[in-house]
mmCIF file of C-alpha atoms in Angstrom:
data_model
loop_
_atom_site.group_PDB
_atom_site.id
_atom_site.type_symbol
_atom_site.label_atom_id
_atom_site.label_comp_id
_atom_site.label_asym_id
_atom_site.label_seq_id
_atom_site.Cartn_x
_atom_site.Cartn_y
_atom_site.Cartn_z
ATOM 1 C CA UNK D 120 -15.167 5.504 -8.161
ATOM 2 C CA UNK D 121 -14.260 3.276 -5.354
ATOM 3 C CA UNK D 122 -14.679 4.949 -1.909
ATOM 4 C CA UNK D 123 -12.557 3.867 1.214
ATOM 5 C CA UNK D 124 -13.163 5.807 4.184
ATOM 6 C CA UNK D 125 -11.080 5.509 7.409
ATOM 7 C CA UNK D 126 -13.356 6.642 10.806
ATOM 8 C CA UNK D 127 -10.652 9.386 11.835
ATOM 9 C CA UNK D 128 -7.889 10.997 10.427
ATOM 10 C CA UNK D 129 -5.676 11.675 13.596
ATOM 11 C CA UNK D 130 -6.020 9.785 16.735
ATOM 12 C CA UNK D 131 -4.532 9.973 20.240
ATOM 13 C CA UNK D 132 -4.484 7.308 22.687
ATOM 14 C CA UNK D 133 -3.013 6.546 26.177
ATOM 15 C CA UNK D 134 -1.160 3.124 26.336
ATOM 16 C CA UNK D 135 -3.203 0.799 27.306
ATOM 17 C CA UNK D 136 -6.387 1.825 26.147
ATOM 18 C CA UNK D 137 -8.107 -0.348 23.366
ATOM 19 C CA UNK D 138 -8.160 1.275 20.184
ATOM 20 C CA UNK D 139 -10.360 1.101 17.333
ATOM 21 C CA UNK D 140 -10.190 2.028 13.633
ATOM 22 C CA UNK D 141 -12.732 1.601 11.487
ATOM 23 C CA UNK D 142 -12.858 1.165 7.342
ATOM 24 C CA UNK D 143 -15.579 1.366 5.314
ATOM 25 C CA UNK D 144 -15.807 0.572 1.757
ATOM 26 C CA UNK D 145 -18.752 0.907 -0.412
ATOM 27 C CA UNK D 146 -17.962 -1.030 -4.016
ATOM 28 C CA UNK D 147 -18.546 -4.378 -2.538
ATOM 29 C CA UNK D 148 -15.770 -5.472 -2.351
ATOM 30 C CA UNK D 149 -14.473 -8.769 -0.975
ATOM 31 C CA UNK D 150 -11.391 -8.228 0.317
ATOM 32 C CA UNK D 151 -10.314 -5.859 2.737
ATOM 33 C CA UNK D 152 -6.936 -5.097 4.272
ATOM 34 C CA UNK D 153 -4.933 -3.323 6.777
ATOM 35 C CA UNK D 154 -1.436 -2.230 6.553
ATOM 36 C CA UNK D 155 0.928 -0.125 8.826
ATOM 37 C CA UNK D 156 2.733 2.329 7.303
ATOM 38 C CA UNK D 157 6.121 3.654 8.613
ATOM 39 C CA UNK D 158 9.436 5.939 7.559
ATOM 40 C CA UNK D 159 12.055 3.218 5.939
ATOM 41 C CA UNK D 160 10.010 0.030 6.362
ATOM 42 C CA UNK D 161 6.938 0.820 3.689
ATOM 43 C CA UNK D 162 3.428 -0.555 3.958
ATOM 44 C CA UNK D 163 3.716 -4.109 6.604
ATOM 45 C CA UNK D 164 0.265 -5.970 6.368
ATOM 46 C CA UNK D 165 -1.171 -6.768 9.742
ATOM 47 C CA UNK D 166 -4.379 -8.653 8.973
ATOM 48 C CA UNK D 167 -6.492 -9.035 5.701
ATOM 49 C CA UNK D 168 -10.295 -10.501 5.013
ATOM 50 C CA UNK D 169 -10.909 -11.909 2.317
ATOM 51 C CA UNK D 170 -14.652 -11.964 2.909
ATOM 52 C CA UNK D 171 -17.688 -11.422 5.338
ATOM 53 C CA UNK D 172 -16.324 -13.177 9.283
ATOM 54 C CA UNK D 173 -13.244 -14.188 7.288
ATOM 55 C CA UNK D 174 -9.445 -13.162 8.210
ATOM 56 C CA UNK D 175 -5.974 -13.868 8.259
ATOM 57 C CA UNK D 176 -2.868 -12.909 9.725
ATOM 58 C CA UNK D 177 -0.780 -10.578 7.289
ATOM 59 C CA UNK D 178 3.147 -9.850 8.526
ATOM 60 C CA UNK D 179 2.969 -8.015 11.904
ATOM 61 C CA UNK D 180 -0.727 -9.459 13.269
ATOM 62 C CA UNK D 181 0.699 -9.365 17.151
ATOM 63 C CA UNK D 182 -0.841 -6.394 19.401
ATOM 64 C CA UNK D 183 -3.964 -6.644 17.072
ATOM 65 C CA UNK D 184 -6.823 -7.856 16.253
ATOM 66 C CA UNK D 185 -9.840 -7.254 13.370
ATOM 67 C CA UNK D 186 -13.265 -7.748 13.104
ATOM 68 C CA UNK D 187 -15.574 -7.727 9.721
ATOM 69 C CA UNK D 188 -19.267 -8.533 10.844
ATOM 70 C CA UNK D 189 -20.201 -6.950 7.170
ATOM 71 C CA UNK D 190 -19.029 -6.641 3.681
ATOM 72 C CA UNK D 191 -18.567 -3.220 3.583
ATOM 73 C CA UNK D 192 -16.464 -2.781 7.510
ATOM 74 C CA UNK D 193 -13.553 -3.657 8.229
ATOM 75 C CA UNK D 194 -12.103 -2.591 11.619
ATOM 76 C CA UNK D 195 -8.741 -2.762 13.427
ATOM 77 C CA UNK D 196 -8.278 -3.071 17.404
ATOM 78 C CA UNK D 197 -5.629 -2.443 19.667
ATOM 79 C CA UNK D 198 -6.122 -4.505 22.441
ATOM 80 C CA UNK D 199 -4.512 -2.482 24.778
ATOM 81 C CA UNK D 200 -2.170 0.297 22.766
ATOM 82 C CA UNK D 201 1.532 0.722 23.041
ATOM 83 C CA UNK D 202 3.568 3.338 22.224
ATOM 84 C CA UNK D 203 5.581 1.402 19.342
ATOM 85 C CA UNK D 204 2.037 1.218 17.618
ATOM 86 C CA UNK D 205 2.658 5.045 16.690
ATOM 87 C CA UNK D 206 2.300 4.896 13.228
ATOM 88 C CA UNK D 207 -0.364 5.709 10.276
ATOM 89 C CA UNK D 208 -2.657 2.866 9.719
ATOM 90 C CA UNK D 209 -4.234 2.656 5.345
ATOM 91 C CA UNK D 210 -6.919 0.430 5.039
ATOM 92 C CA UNK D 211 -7.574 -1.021 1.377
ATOM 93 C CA UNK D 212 -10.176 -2.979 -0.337
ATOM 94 C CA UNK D 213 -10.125 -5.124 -3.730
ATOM 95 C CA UNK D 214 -12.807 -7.105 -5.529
ATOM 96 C CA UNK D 215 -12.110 -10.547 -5.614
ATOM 97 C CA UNK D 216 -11.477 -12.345 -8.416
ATOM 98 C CA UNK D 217 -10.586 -9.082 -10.513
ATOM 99 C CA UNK D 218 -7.778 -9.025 -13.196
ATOM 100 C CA UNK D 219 -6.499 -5.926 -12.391
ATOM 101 C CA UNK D 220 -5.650 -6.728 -9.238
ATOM 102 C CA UNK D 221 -5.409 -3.078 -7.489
ATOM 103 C CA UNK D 222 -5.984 -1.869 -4.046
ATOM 104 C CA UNK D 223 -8.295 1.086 -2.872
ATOM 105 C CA UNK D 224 -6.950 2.872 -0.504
ATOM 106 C CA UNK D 225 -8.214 4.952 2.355
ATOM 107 C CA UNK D 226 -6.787 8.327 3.319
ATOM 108 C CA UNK D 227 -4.978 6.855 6.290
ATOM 109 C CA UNK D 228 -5.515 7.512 10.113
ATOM 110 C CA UNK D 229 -2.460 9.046 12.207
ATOM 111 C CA UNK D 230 -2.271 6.854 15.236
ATOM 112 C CA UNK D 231 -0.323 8.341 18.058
ATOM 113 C CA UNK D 232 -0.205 6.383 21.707
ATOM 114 C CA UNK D 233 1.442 8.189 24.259
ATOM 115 C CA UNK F 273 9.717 -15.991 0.978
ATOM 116 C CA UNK F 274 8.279 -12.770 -1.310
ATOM 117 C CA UNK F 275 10.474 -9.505 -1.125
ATOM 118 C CA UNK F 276 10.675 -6.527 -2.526
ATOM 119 C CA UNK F 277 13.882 -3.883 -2.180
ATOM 120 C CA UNK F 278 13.804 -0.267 -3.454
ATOM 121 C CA UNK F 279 17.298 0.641 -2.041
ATOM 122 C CA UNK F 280 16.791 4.381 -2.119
ATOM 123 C CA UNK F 281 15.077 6.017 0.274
ATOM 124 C CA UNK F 282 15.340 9.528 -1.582
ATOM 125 C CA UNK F 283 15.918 10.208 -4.896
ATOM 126 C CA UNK F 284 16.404 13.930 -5.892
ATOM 127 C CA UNK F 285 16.658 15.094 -9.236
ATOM 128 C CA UNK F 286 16.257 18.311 -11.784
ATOM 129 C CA UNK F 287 13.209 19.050 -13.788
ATOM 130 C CA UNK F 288 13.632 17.860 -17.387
ATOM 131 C CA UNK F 289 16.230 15.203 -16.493
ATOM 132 C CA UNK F 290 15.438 12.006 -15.844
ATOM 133 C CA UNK F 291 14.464 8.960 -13.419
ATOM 134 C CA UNK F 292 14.419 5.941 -12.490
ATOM 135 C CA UNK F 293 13.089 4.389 -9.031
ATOM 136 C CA UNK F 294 14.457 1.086 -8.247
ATOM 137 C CA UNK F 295 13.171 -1.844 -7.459
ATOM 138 C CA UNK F 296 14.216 -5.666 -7.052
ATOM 139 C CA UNK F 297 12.002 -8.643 -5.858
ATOM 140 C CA UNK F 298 12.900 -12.434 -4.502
ATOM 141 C CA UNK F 299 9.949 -14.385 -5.156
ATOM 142 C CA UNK F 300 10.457 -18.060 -6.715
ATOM 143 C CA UNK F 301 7.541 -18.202 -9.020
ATOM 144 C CA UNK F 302 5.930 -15.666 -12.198
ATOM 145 C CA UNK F 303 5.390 -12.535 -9.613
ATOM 146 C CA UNK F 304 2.754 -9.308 -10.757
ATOM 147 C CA UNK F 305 4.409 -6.226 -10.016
ATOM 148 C CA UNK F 306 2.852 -3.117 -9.448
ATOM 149 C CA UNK F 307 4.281 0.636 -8.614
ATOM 150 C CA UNK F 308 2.018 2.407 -6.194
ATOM 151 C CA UNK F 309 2.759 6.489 -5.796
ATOM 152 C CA UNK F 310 1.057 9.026 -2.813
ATOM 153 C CA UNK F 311 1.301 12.533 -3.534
ATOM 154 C CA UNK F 312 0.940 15.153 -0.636
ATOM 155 C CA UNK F 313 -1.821 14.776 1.017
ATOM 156 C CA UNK F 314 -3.096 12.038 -1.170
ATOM 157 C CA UNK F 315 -4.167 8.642 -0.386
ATOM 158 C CA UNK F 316 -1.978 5.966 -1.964
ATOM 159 C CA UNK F 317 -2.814 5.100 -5.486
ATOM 160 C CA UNK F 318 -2.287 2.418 -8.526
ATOM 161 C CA UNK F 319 0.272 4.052 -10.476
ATOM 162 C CA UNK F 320 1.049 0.822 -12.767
ATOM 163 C CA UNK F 321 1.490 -2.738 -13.648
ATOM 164 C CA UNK F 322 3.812 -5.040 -15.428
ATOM 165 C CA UNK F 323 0.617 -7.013 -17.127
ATOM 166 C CA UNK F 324 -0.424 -3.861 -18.535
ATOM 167 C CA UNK F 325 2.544 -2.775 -20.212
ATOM 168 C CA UNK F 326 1.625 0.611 -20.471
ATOM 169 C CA UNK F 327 3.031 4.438 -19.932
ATOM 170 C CA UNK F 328 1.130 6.248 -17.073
ATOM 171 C CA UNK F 329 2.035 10.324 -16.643
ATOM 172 C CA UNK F 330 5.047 8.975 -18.806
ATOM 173 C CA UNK F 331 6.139 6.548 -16.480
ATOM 174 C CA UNK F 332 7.231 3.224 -17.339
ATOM 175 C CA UNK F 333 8.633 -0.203 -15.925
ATOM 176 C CA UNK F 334 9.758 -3.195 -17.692
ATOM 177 C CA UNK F 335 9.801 -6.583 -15.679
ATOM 178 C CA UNK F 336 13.025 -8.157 -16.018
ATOM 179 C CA UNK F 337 13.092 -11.608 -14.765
ATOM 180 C CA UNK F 338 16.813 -12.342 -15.312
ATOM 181 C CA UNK F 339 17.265 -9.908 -13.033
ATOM 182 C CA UNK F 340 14.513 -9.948 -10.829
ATOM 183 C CA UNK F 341 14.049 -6.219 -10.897
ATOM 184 C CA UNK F 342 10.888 -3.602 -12.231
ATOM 185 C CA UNK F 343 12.408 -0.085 -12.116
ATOM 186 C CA UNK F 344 10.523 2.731 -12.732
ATOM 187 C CA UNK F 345 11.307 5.079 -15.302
ATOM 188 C CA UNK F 346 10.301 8.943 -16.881
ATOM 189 C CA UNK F 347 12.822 10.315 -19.555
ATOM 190 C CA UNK F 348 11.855 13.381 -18.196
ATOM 191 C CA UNK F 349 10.950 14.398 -14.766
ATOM 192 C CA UNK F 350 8.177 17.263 -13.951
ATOM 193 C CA UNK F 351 7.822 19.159 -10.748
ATOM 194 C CA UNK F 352 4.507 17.196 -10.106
ATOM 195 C CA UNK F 353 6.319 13.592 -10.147
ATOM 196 C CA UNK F 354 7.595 15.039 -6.542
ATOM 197 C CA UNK F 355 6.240 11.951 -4.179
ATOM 198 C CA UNK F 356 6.526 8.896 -2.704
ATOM 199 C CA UNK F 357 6.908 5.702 -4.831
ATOM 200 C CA UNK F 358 6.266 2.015 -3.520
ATOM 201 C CA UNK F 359 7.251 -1.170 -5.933
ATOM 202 C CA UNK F 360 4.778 -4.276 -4.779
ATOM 203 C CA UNK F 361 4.679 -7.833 -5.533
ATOM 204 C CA UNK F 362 1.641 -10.534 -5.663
ATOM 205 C CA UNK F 363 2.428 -13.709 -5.385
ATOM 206 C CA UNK F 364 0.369 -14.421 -8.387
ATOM 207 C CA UNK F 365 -1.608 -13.254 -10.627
ATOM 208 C CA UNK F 366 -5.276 -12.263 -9.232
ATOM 209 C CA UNK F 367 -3.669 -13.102 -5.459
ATOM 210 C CA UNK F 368 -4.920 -10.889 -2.589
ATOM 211 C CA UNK F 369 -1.980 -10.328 -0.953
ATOM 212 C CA UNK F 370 0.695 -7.152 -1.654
ATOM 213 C CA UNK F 371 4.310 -7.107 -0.046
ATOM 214 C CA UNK F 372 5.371 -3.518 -0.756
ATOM 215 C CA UNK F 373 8.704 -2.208 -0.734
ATOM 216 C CA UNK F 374 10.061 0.107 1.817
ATOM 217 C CA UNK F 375 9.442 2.969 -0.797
ATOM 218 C CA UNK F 376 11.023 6.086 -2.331
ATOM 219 C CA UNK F 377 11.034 9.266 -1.814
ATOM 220 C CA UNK F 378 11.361 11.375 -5.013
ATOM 221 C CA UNK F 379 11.937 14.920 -5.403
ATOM 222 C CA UNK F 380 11.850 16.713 -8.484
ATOM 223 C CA UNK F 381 13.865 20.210 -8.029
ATOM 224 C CA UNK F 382 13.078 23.175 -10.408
#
């Protein structure tokens, strides 16, 4: 079974501090994503990695940034938190190349920024 | 530009009756649709695809191009169905990228 783990499952910050959010996956798998998930707007990529020092900008990349020095770790950072980045934040992983096609999820972590 | 539309937000229906989740997409090419579901307290799963063509937990959704929808359907619901369902589109087929619909909420009542 494919295993994504998320560093922390509820998280409070002070705006303006730097946030980060850490993913690990451990089916070596290629691609790695993050997504923001919120009430009435669904799952919004923010930045995806396709592979080891490899990213790109999903649909909402502004306020953050991402970092994937190795296969299995993908992390997230908040440069310097805001409250409208309240939200739960799913990493996913997928091997590239695969048929299937599916995302592996992580439990999510509960971001709150007050 | 790739969208995907589930216009209900919450869906509430009886045990035994049945569903259907909606879901229409805008994308200009041959899309691969998925349905992903997240129970309580459950990380966010693979429910189906339209490649696969198969029934999961009863569930099923037919790709209709015409009318550039994938709804989700169950002839009849169970108490355990109760979650939240999100349609999602790949550009295509073996693509990384997912654009996921705003999702729905389903509640199966007994």
């Amino acid at each position: 079974d494919v295993k994504v783990t998320q560093s922390s499952r509820y998280l409070v910050k002070r705006t303006g501090e730097k946030v980060f959010l850490e993913c690990v996956q451990d089916m070596d798998h290629e691609n790695m994503f993050w997504y923001r998930q919120d009430p009435g707007l669904g799952l919004r990529l923010i930045y995806f990695s396709y592979d080891v020092k490899m990213k790109e900008k999903g649909d909402i990349p502004e306020g953050y940034s991402v970092s994937r020095e190795k296969k299995e770790r993908f992390s997230l950072i908040l440069e310097s938190a805001s409250t409208n980045q309240t939200s739960m934040y799913l990493c996913a992983s997928r091997l590239q190349g695969s048929s299937y096609n599916e995302q592996f999820f992580g439990p999510g972590t509960r971001l709150t920024v007050l | 530009a790739q969208r995907v539309t589930q216009p209900e937000k919450l869906l509430s229906v009886f045990k035994g009756a049945p569903v259907e989740l909606k879901c229409n997409y805008s994308y200009s090419g041959s899309p691969e649709l998925f349905w992903y579901v997240q129970y309580s307290r459950q990380r966010l799963q693979l429910l189906l695809r339209h490649i696969s063509r198969e029934s999961i937990k009863g569930f099923t959704a037919d790709l209709n191009k015409g009318e550039t929808s994938f709804h989700l359907k169950k002839p009849f619901a169970q108490e355990e169905d109760s979650a939240m369902y999100y349609c999602a589109l790949s550009g295509r087929q073996g693509a990384q990228k997912l654009v996921f619909g705003q999702g729905t909420r389903l509640t199966i009542n007994p």
